[in-house]
Amino acid sequence: MRRSVVSERDAGDTMPLRVTAQEGAGPREPAAGRRKKKAVYLAVVAVLLAGGTGAGLLWVDKGGNGSEPESGPKIKQIAVVKTDLSGSREMEGTLGYDSARTIRSVGEGRVTWLPNRGATVKRGRQLYRVDERSAVIFYGSTPLYRRLDTPGSVGRDIWVVADNLKALGYDIGAQPAPGTVVRQQAPADDPPPMTTDPGQGETTPPAGQPAAGQSSAPEGGAGPRTDASQERPSSPSPSQSTVREGDGVLTTSLMSAIKRWQKAVGIKPTGILDISDVVVTKSAVRVSDVLAQPGDEASGDLMTVTATTKSVTVPVQSLDIGSIKSGQRVTVVLPDRSTAAGRVAAISTTVQGDQDDTGNARQTRINVTVSLDDPQAVKGIDSAPVRAQFQGESKKGVLAVPVGALLALREGGYAVRLSGGRLVPVDTGMFAKGLVEISGQGISEGMKVETTA
C-alpha cells in the first residue's frame, strides 16, 4: 500500500491536507514527486507535534467518501465540550531533609562527646566536644575564619558573634557605625578589663563628625581650619580599619560579653574565641548521621547535619526548567497517595549532567526545591520517593476537543471536520492532557466533530 498527500477544497473554500490511500496497481510516479509529497507529509506531522502533544490526521480514500484504509486510525465522532483546562505537570522527586552538610572539627584532639542521631541542635547549644571543649552553634552566613583575640578587629565574622550573643541575651555594648575608622590594638592574651563606657575602644567617627567630647571648631573660636588634613580624611593606616555595612567590631564590651558566655557554656572564660569554638549554620540543624565515636581523632568527619525542615527535591530536565517559576504552587503526592501543598522555594543554578556508556553527555538536569506549607503533613516520614505536580496555566469554561480532531491546513492553521463533512477553521489555545482549546466562527458546545479514536 502506498500513501501520498493531496489537497482538496471543500464547500467552505477551506484547503485541508488529506492523506489518501492508494493500492499499488497503478503506475509509479516519478521519484522526485514522491520525495516532494513525503516532505509535505513530514511537514504536516511536525506542525501538529509543535502544538504540544501531537494531533491526528483524518484518513480518507481516493474518492473522499470517508472510508478508511485497514492500516489507518479509526474515526469517531465526539462533541465539543466546555471544560476547565490546567497545564499541570507531574514529575518524580524525593522528600527529605535538605541542606545536608558534613561537620569536621578544625582543631586537634580527641572527640569526647557527640549528639545522638536525629537530635536537633539550636543556637547556643553544643554540637560536639573535643578534649572536653565545646563547639557551639551560632546562626549566620560567615564562618569564623580567624582567632578573635585582637581588640579593634573588624569583619563580618565578628558581626555573627555579636548578633548571636545579643540574641542569646548578652549585653554586647554599642557597635561602631558604618564609616567609623577603628584602630586595632595588640592581641590580648588575657581578657580585657570590664568597662562602663560604650566599649568602643579607640575609634574615629565617620568623616565630618567630631569625636566625643570635642567641638567642631578649633580652640579659640577662629572658625574651622582650612588646612589639607582637615579638608579630607586621611586613609586608614595598616593598623586601622573602616567599618562597612554588615561588619562587626571586636570591642572591649563585646569581648566581655564573650567571656560571660564562655563561662556559661563551660569554655575557659578568656574573652577570646578560637575557630573551633563555634560552628556557624544558617539555622537549627538536625543530626542525620554520626560518623565518629568518642575517643576518635577529631581531624576527621564527625557527623552530617541537615535543616530541621523537610522539602522535596525534583530533578528537572534543563529544557523544561523554563516552565517552572519561583513561588509556583505544587501538589506533592505522598507514598500513601495523600497529598501535601507546597510551592517552589528554590531553583538550583548548578546544572547536573548524566553520561551514557561512552562518556558523552546524555541529558542535563537542574534541582528544584519545593517547600511544604504544612510540615506536619509529612510527620513521621524522613525520606521517601514522591511525585510533584506543578500547577501551570489554567483556564475555566473553554471549548475543547481531543487533539486528534485537529486537521492542519495547507494555507496555515487548523480546522475540525463536522459530522456532515464540512471543515471549519479554528484557533487553538491551551493544550492539556490530550485536549486542546479551540475557538472560531460556528464553534459551539455540543456540536459533533470527527476525531481519531
Short mmCIF file of C-alpha atoms in Angstrom, two decimals:
data_model
loop_
_atom_site.label_atom_id
_atom_site.label_comp_id
_atom_site.label_asym_id
_atom_site.label_seq_id
_atom_site.Cartn_x
_atom_site.Cartn_y
_atom_site.Cartn_z
CA MET A 1 0.00 0.00 0.00
CA ARG A 2 1.36 3.44 -0.92
CA ARG A 3 0.31 6.71 0.73
CA SER A 4 0.59 10.24 -0.63
CA VAL A 5 -0.63 13.69 0.38
CA VAL A 6 -3.11 15.55 -1.79
CA SER A 7 -5.16 18.70 -1.35
CA GLU A 8 -8.85 19.28 -1.92
CA ARG A 9 -11.04 22.37 -1.48
CA ASP A 10 -14.36 21.75 0.24
CA ALA A 11 -17.63 23.64 0.05
CA GLY A 12 -16.42 26.11 2.62
CA ASP A 13 -13.45 27.04 0.43
CA THR A 14 -11.04 25.68 3.08
CA MET A 15 -7.97 23.75 1.97
CA PRO A 16 -7.26 20.78 4.26
CA LEU A 17 -4.42 18.30 3.92
CA ARG A 18 -5.64 14.74 3.49
CA VAL A 19 -3.76 11.50 3.39
CA THR A 20 -5.07 9.28 0.53
CA ALA A 21 -4.59 5.51 0.49
CA GLN A 22 -3.88 4.06 -2.99
CA GLU A 23 -3.49 0.45 -3.95
CA GLY A 24 -0.22 -0.45 -5.67
CA ALA A 25 -1.83 -1.45 -9.04
CA GLY A 26 -1.42 1.98 -10.66
CA PRO A 27 1.71 3.27 -12.41
CA ARG A 28 4.51 4.51 -10.17
CA GLU A 29 5.02 8.24 -10.09
CA PRO A 30 8.49 9.84 -10.56
CA ALA A 31 10.84 9.64 -7.57
CA ALA A 32 11.08 13.45 -7.34
CA GLY A 33 7.32 13.69 -6.97
CA ARG A 34 7.31 11.04 -4.27
CA ARG A 35 10.04 12.83 -2.36
CA LYS A 36 8.11 16.12 -2.59
CA LYS A 37 4.93 14.54 -1.24
CA LYS A 38 6.84 12.80 1.52
CA ALA A 39 8.35 16.17 2.56
CA VAL A 40 4.89 17.75 2.70
CA TYR A 41 3.58 14.90 4.85
CA LEU A 42 6.52 15.17 7.28
CA ALA A 43 5.98 18.94 7.50
CA VAL A 44 2.36 18.38 8.47
CA VAL A 45 3.37 15.95 11.21
CA ALA A 46 5.97 18.43 12.51
CA VAL A 47 3.39 21.22 12.67
CA LEU A 48 0.99 19.02 14.60
CA LEU A 49 3.63 17.89 17.06
CA ALA A 50 4.55 21.52 17.70
CA GLY A 51 1.05 22.02 19.10
CA GLY A 52 2.11 20.37 22.34
CA THR A 53 1.06 16.73 22.33
CA GLY A 54 0.51 15.98 18.65
CA ALA A 55 -2.63 15.65 16.57
CA GLY A 56 -4.25 13.01 14.38
CA LEU A 57 -4.97 13.24 10.67
CA LEU A 58 -8.23 12.03 9.20
CA TRP A 59 -7.67 9.27 6.66
CA VAL A 60 -9.99 9.08 3.66
CA ASP A 61 -9.98 7.03 0.46
CA LYS A 62 -9.26 8.32 -3.01
CA GLY A 63 -12.91 9.12 -3.66
CA GLY A 64 -13.27 11.08 -0.42
CA ASN A 65 -16.28 9.07 0.78
CA GLY A 66 -14.92 8.75 4.33
CA SER A 67 -13.95 5.06 4.22
CA GLU A 68 -10.61 4.35 5.85
CA PRO A 69 -7.78 2.01 4.91
CA GLU A 70 -7.24 -1.02 7.07
CA SER A 71 -3.93 0.32 8.43
CA GLY A 72 -5.19 3.86 9.23
CA PRO A 73 -6.55 5.12 12.56
CA LYS A 74 -10.25 4.71 13.21
CA ILE A 75 -12.50 7.77 13.08
CA LYS A 76 -15.23 8.55 15.56
CA GLN A 77 -17.47 11.50 16.35
CA ILE A 78 -17.25 13.42 19.58
CA ALA A 79 -18.98 16.52 20.95
CA VAL A 80 -17.21 19.83 21.57
CA VAL A 81 -17.23 20.27 25.36
CA LYS A 82 -16.96 23.27 27.67
CA THR A 83 -14.44 22.41 30.38
CA ASP A 84 -11.61 23.64 32.57
CA LEU A 85 -8.04 23.07 31.38
CA SER A 86 -4.97 23.03 33.57
CA GLY A 87 -1.39 22.80 32.36
CA SER A 88 -0.11 20.92 35.41
CA ARG A 89 2.95 18.68 35.07
CA GLU A 90 3.88 15.73 37.26
CA MET A 91 7.48 14.76 37.98
CA GLU A 92 9.28 12.38 40.30
CA GLY A 93 11.03 13.78 43.35
CA THR A 94 12.43 12.88 46.77
CA LEU A 95 11.10 14.03 50.13
CA GLY A 96 13.70 14.54 52.83
CA TYR A 97 15.65 16.94 54.99
CA ASP A 98 17.56 19.39 52.83
CA SER A 99 20.83 21.34 53.12
CA ALA A 100 22.91 18.30 54.06
CA ARG A 101 26.37 19.21 55.36
CA THR A 102 29.33 17.28 56.78
CA ILE A 103 30.78 18.63 60.04
CA ARG A 104 34.53 18.40 60.57
CA SER A 105 36.49 19.61 63.55
CA VAL A 106 39.04 22.32 62.78
CA GLY A 107 41.08 21.66 65.92
CA GLU A 108 43.25 18.81 67.09
CA GLY A 109 42.46 16.44 69.91
CA ARG A 110 40.10 13.61 70.64
CA VAL A 111 36.35 13.55 70.41
CA THR A 112 34.85 13.40 73.90
CA TRP A 113 31.12 13.86 73.14
CA LEU A 114 28.76 13.63 70.16
CA PRO A 115 24.97 14.05 69.90
CA ASN A 116 22.58 11.23 69.04
CA ARG A 117 21.37 10.64 65.52
CA GLY A 118 18.16 12.59 64.94
CA ALA A 119 18.92 15.21 67.60
CA THR A 120 18.10 18.87 66.90
CA VAL A 121 20.71 21.46 67.90
CA LYS A 122 19.72 25.12 68.15
CA ARG A 123 21.60 28.39 68.56
CA GLY A 124 23.84 28.48 71.61
CA ARG A 125 23.82 24.71 72.12
CA GLN A 126 26.91 22.50 71.85
CA LEU A 127 27.20 20.36 68.74
CA TYR A 128 30.17 18.29 69.91
CA ARG A 129 33.15 18.38 72.28
CA VAL A 130 36.86 17.87 71.58
CA ASP A 131 39.11 17.45 74.61
CA GLU A 132 36.03 18.50 76.59
CA ARG A 133 35.98 21.91 74.85
CA SER A 134 32.53 22.62 73.40
CA ALA A 135 31.82 23.63 69.81
CA VAL A 136 28.62 25.70 69.87
CA ILE A 137 26.08 26.50 67.14
CA PHE A 138 25.80 30.14 66.02
CA TYR A 139 23.46 31.25 63.22
CA GLY A 140 24.84 33.18 60.27
CA SER A 141 26.35 33.01 56.81
CA THR A 142 30.01 33.80 57.55
CA PRO A 143 32.04 31.19 59.47
CA LEU A 144 34.76 32.08 61.92
CA TYR A 145 37.97 32.04 59.90
CA ARG A 146 40.42 33.50 62.42
CA ARG A 147 41.15 33.68 66.13
CA LEU A 148 39.28 36.64 67.61
CA ASP A 149 41.83 38.00 70.07
CA THR A 150 42.63 41.49 68.74
CA PRO A 151 40.54 44.38 70.07
CA GLY A 152 39.52 46.66 67.20
CA SER A 153 39.31 43.84 64.65
CA VAL A 154 36.59 44.39 62.04
CA GLY A 155 34.71 41.90 59.91
CA ARG A 156 31.52 40.01 59.10
CA ASP A 157 32.58 37.06 61.26
CA ILE A 158 32.64 39.39 64.25
CA TRP A 159 29.13 40.58 63.39
CA VAL A 160 27.99 36.93 63.55
CA VAL A 161 29.40 36.64 67.07
CA ALA A 162 27.88 39.94 68.19
CA ASP A 163 24.49 39.16 66.67
CA ASN A 164 24.28 35.71 68.26
CA LEU A 165 25.37 36.82 71.72
CA LYS A 166 22.79 39.60 71.59
CA ALA A 167 20.11 37.09 70.54
CA LEU A 168 21.14 34.88 73.49
CA GLY A 169 20.53 37.77 75.90
CA TYR A 170 24.07 39.10 76.46
CA ASP A 171 24.81 42.82 76.62
CA ILE A 172 27.42 43.42 73.90
CA GLY A 173 27.52 47.21 74.18
CA ALA A 174 27.23 49.61 71.24
CA GLN A 175 28.81 48.76 67.91
CA PRO A 176 30.57 51.47 65.85
CA ALA A 177 28.52 52.75 62.91
CA PRO A 178 29.50 52.07 59.29
CA GLY A 179 32.15 54.55 58.18
CA THR A 180 33.88 54.63 61.55
CA VAL A 181 37.67 54.15 61.46
CA VAL A 182 38.76 51.71 64.19
CA ARG A 183 42.31 51.38 65.49
CA GLN A 184 43.42 47.84 66.23
CA GLN A 185 45.26 47.07 69.42
CA ALA A 186 47.74 44.34 70.28
CA PRO A 187 46.31 40.81 70.57
CA ALA A 188 45.04 40.06 74.06
CA ASP A 189 46.45 37.10 75.96
CA ASP A 190 44.20 37.84 78.91
CA PRO A 191 40.62 39.11 78.91
CA PRO A 192 40.32 42.92 78.84
CA PRO A 193 39.06 44.72 81.94
CA MET A 194 35.35 45.35 82.32
CA THR A 195 34.36 48.86 81.23
CA THR A 196 31.33 51.00 81.81
CA ASP A 197 31.77 53.13 78.68
CA PRO A 198 30.10 52.14 75.37
CA GLY A 199 33.05 49.81 74.81
CA GLN A 200 34.25 51.26 71.53
CA GLY A 201 37.94 51.35 72.38
CA GLU A 202 39.90 53.84 70.29
CA THR A 203 37.71 54.82 67.35
CA THR A 204 37.47 57.70 64.93
CA PRO A 205 33.97 58.81 63.91
CA PRO A 206 32.94 58.98 60.25
CA ALA A 207 34.29 61.89 58.23
CA GLY A 208 32.58 65.16 59.05
CA GLN A 209 31.61 64.25 62.63
CA PRO A 210 33.54 65.41 65.74
CA ALA A 211 34.87 62.90 68.23
CA ALA A 212 33.05 62.55 71.54
CA GLY A 213 33.73 65.48 73.86
CA GLN A 214 35.25 67.66 71.11
CA SER A 215 33.92 70.76 69.42
CA SER A 216 33.75 71.02 65.65
CA ALA A 217 35.70 74.30 65.82
CA PRO A 218 39.33 74.58 66.99
CA GLU A 219 40.18 76.21 70.30
CA GLY A 220 40.00 79.97 70.20
CA GLY A 221 36.82 80.21 68.14
CA ALA A 222 38.63 81.23 64.95
CA GLY A 223 36.37 79.09 62.83
CA PRO A 224 37.08 75.83 61.03
CA ARG A 225 40.59 75.12 59.89
CA THR A 226 41.30 75.05 56.17
CA ASP A 227 44.49 73.00 56.01
CA ALA A 228 44.51 69.91 53.78
CA SER A 229 44.50 67.49 56.71
CA GLN A 230 41.07 68.82 57.74
CA GLU A 231 39.61 69.13 54.25
CA ARG A 232 39.70 65.39 53.61
CA PRO A 233 40.25 62.45 55.98
CA SER A 234 43.45 60.52 55.73
CA SER A 235 43.42 56.91 54.60
CA PRO A 236 43.43 54.32 57.37
CA SER A 237 46.85 53.03 58.33
CA PRO A 238 47.60 49.29 58.28
CA SER A 239 46.58 49.17 61.97
CA GLN A 240 43.22 50.79 61.21
CA SER A 241 40.06 49.52 59.59
CA THR A 242 36.95 51.25 58.30
CA VAL A 243 33.67 49.69 59.40
CA ARG A 244 31.49 48.71 56.44
CA GLU A 245 27.84 47.77 56.29
CA GLY A 246 27.44 44.30 57.81
CA ASP A 247 30.73 44.43 59.75
CA GLY A 248 31.13 43.89 63.46
CA VAL A 249 33.88 45.30 65.67
CA LEU A 250 35.64 43.36 68.44
CA THR A 251 35.14 45.99 71.12
CA THR A 252 36.08 45.60 74.78
CA SER A 253 32.38 45.33 75.63
CA LEU A 254 31.90 42.52 73.11
CA MET A 255 34.95 40.67 74.48
CA SER A 256 33.49 40.97 77.96
CA ALA A 257 30.22 39.50 76.70
CA ILE A 258 32.17 36.64 75.10
CA LYS A 259 33.80 35.99 78.47
CA ARG A 260 30.45 35.77 80.26
CA TRP A 261 29.05 33.48 77.56
CA GLN A 262 32.12 31.19 77.73
CA LYS A 263 31.66 30.77 81.45
CA ALA A 264 28.01 29.83 80.93
CA VAL A 265 28.75 27.12 78.31
CA GLY A 266 31.77 25.61 80.05
CA ILE A 267 34.57 27.15 77.98
CA LYS A 268 37.50 28.76 79.80
CA PRO A 269 36.37 32.42 80.13
CA THR A 270 39.13 34.29 78.32
CA GLY A 271 37.06 36.61 76.10
CA ILE A 272 38.94 35.17 73.12
CA LEU A 273 37.27 32.96 70.53
CA ASP A 274 39.08 30.23 68.61
CA ILE A 275 37.84 28.96 65.26
CA SER A 276 36.97 25.60 66.83
CA ASP A 277 34.67 27.18 69.45
CA VAL A 278 31.82 28.00 67.07
CA VAL A 279 30.09 26.17 64.19
CA VAL A 280 28.13 28.63 62.04
CA THR A 281 24.93 27.32 60.42
CA LYS A 282 22.01 29.09 58.73
CA SER A 283 19.55 27.86 61.36
CA ALA A 284 18.96 24.97 63.74
CA VAL A 285 20.31 21.65 62.46
CA ARG A 286 19.23 18.03 62.68
CA VAL A 287 21.91 15.35 63.12
CA SER A 288 21.22 12.94 60.26
CA ASP A 289 24.21 10.66 60.82
CA VAL A 290 27.07 10.29 63.32
CA LEU A 291 30.35 9.40 61.62
CA ALA A 292 32.75 9.26 64.59
CA GLN A 293 32.86 7.89 68.11
CA PRO A 294 34.15 9.30 71.40
CA GLY A 295 37.88 8.69 71.51
CA ASP A 296 38.42 9.14 67.76
CA GLU A 297 40.83 11.73 66.44
CA ALA A 298 38.92 14.96 65.85
CA SER A 299 40.57 15.67 62.50
CA GLY A 300 38.12 13.50 60.52
CA ASP A 301 34.43 13.77 59.67
CA LEU A 302 32.31 13.89 62.81
CA MET A 303 28.71 13.93 61.56
CA THR A 304 26.32 15.04 58.85
CA VAL A 305 23.60 17.56 59.61
CA THR A 306 20.62 18.87 57.69
CA ALA A 307 17.99 21.55 58.09
CA THR A 308 15.21 20.69 60.54
CA THR A 309 12.50 21.16 57.91
CA LYS A 310 11.67 18.75 55.10
CA SER A 311 11.39 19.63 51.45
CA VAL A 312 11.05 17.91 48.10
CA THR A 313 13.91 17.86 45.60
CA VAL A 314 12.83 17.42 41.98
CA PRO A 315 15.45 16.95 39.21
CA VAL A 316 14.08 18.74 36.15
CA GLN A 317 15.49 18.49 32.64
CA SER A 318 17.11 21.78 31.70
CA LEU A 319 14.91 22.11 28.62
CA ASP A 320 11.80 22.08 30.85
CA ILE A 321 13.03 24.43 33.56
CA GLY A 322 11.59 27.49 31.80
CA SER A 323 8.05 26.39 32.69
CA ILE A 324 8.83 26.37 36.43
CA LYS A 325 8.92 29.63 38.38
CA SER A 326 9.86 30.52 41.94
CA GLY A 327 6.77 30.59 44.14
CA GLN A 328 4.78 28.36 41.78
CA ARG A 329 2.20 26.17 43.53
CA VAL A 330 2.96 22.45 43.77
CA THR A 331 0.95 19.46 44.98
CA VAL A 332 3.10 16.67 46.45
CA VAL A 333 1.67 13.14 46.16
CA LEU A 334 2.99 11.02 49.07
CA PRO A 335 3.57 7.25 49.01
CA ASP A 336 0.19 6.59 50.70
CA ARG A 337 -1.49 8.67 47.92
CA SER A 338 -2.28 11.53 50.29
CA THR A 339 -1.24 15.00 49.16
CA ALA A 340 0.57 17.95 50.68
CA ALA A 341 0.56 21.50 49.36
CA GLY A 342 3.78 23.38 48.68
CA ARG A 343 5.48 25.89 46.44
CA VAL A 344 8.78 26.24 44.55
CA ALA A 345 11.27 27.60 47.07
CA ALA A 346 14.49 27.48 45.05
CA ILE A 347 15.80 26.63 41.60
CA SER A 348 19.41 25.49 41.58
CA THR A 349 21.94 27.33 39.44
CA THR A 350 24.07 24.18 39.11
CA VAL A 351 23.42 22.01 36.06
CA GLN A 352 23.98 18.29 36.62
CA GLY A 353 24.66 16.10 33.59
CA ASP A 354 24.16 12.37 33.04
CA GLN A 355 26.52 10.41 30.82
CA ASP A 356 25.98 7.40 28.61
CA ASP A 357 28.27 4.35 28.39
CA THR A 358 30.67 6.19 26.08
CA GLY A 359 31.06 9.14 28.44
CA ASN A 360 29.09 11.57 26.30
CA ALA A 361 26.60 13.93 27.91
CA ARG A 362 23.12 12.46 27.66
CA GLN A 363 20.87 14.97 29.41
CA THR A 364 21.20 17.76 31.93
CA ARG A 365 19.05 18.31 34.98
CA ILE A 366 18.52 21.14 37.46
CA ASN A 367 17.30 20.53 41.01
CA VAL A 368 14.12 22.32 42.04
CA THR A 369 13.38 22.57 45.78
CA VAL A 370 9.74 22.52 46.89
CA SER A 371 8.90 23.69 50.42
CA LEU A 372 5.81 22.35 52.18
CA ASP A 373 3.09 24.62 53.55
CA ASP A 374 2.39 22.30 56.50
CA PRO A 375 5.39 20.31 57.81
CA GLN A 376 3.00 18.20 59.88
CA ALA A 377 1.60 16.73 56.66
CA VAL A 378 4.78 14.62 56.33
CA LYS A 379 5.32 13.92 60.02
CA GLY A 380 6.86 10.50 60.52
CA ILE A 381 8.44 10.35 57.04
CA ASP A 382 12.17 11.06 56.99
CA SER A 383 12.73 10.24 53.34
CA ALA A 384 10.55 8.85 50.55
CA PRO A 385 10.03 8.98 46.77
CA VAL A 386 7.12 11.28 45.86
CA ARG A 387 5.52 12.86 42.83
CA ALA A 388 5.35 16.63 42.42
CA GLN A 389 2.51 18.14 40.41
CA PHE A 390 3.50 21.61 39.21
CA GLN A 391 0.44 23.74 38.66
CA GLY A 392 0.76 25.72 35.45
CA GLU A 393 -1.60 27.92 33.47
CA SER A 394 -5.30 27.13 33.91
CA LYS A 395 -8.40 28.23 32.01
CA LYS A 396 -12.03 27.79 33.00
CA GLY A 397 -15.04 27.26 30.78
CA VAL A 398 -13.27 26.93 27.42
CA LEU A 399 -14.40 24.89 24.39
CA ALA A 400 -12.16 21.89 23.85
CA VAL A 401 -11.80 18.78 21.69
CA PRO A 402 -9.30 15.91 21.66
CA VAL A 403 -6.04 16.83 19.96
CA GLY A 404 -6.77 14.12 17.38
CA ALA A 405 -9.64 16.23 16.00
CA LEU A 406 -7.28 18.86 14.56
CA LEU A 407 -6.53 18.99 10.84
CA ALA A 408 -3.60 21.04 9.55
CA LEU A 409 -4.44 23.35 6.63
CA ARG A 410 -2.11 23.93 3.70
CA GLU A 411 -2.56 27.69 3.95
CA GLY A 412 -1.73 27.55 7.68
CA GLY A 413 -3.65 26.97 10.88
CA TYR A 414 -6.03 24.20 11.84
CA ALA A 415 -9.59 23.06 11.21
CA VAL A 416 -12.04 20.49 12.56
CA ARG A 417 -14.36 18.34 10.42
CA LEU A 418 -18.02 18.40 11.36
CA SER A 419 -20.13 15.24 11.28
CA GLY A 420 -21.53 16.29 7.86
CA GLY A 421 -18.07 16.53 6.33
CA ARG A 422 -17.68 20.33 6.31
CA LEU A 423 -14.35 21.75 7.52
CA VAL A 424 -14.42 24.66 9.96
CA PRO A 425 -11.24 26.65 10.64
CA VAL A 426 -10.40 27.04 14.35
CA ASP A 427 -7.95 28.94 16.52
CA THR A 428 -6.10 26.78 19.05
CA GLY A 429 -5.33 27.81 22.60
CA MET A 430 -4.11 25.78 25.55
CA PHE A 431 -3.06 22.13 25.22
CA ALA A 432 -3.50 19.96 28.33
CA LYS A 433 -3.89 16.22 28.97
CA GLY A 434 -4.81 15.29 25.41
CA LEU A 435 -7.29 18.16 24.91
CA VAL A 436 -6.91 21.40 23.04
CA GLU A 437 -8.80 24.66 23.45
CA ILE A 438 -10.49 25.77 20.21
CA SER A 439 -12.47 28.82 19.13
CA GLY A 440 -13.81 30.22 15.89
CA GLN A 441 -16.89 31.19 13.97
CA GLY A 442 -19.54 28.48 14.15
CA ILE A 443 -17.85 26.57 17.01
CA SER A 444 -20.22 25.88 19.89
CA GLU A 445 -20.64 23.45 22.75
CA GLY A 446 -22.20 20.11 21.81
CA MET A 447 -21.51 20.22 18.07
CA LYS A 448 -20.14 16.93 16.70
CA VAL A 449 -16.65 16.74 15.19
CA GLU A 450 -14.61 13.87 13.86
CA THR A 451 -11.50 12.70 15.72
CA THR A 452 -9.11 9.80 15.66
CA ALA A 453 -10.06 7.02 18.06
#
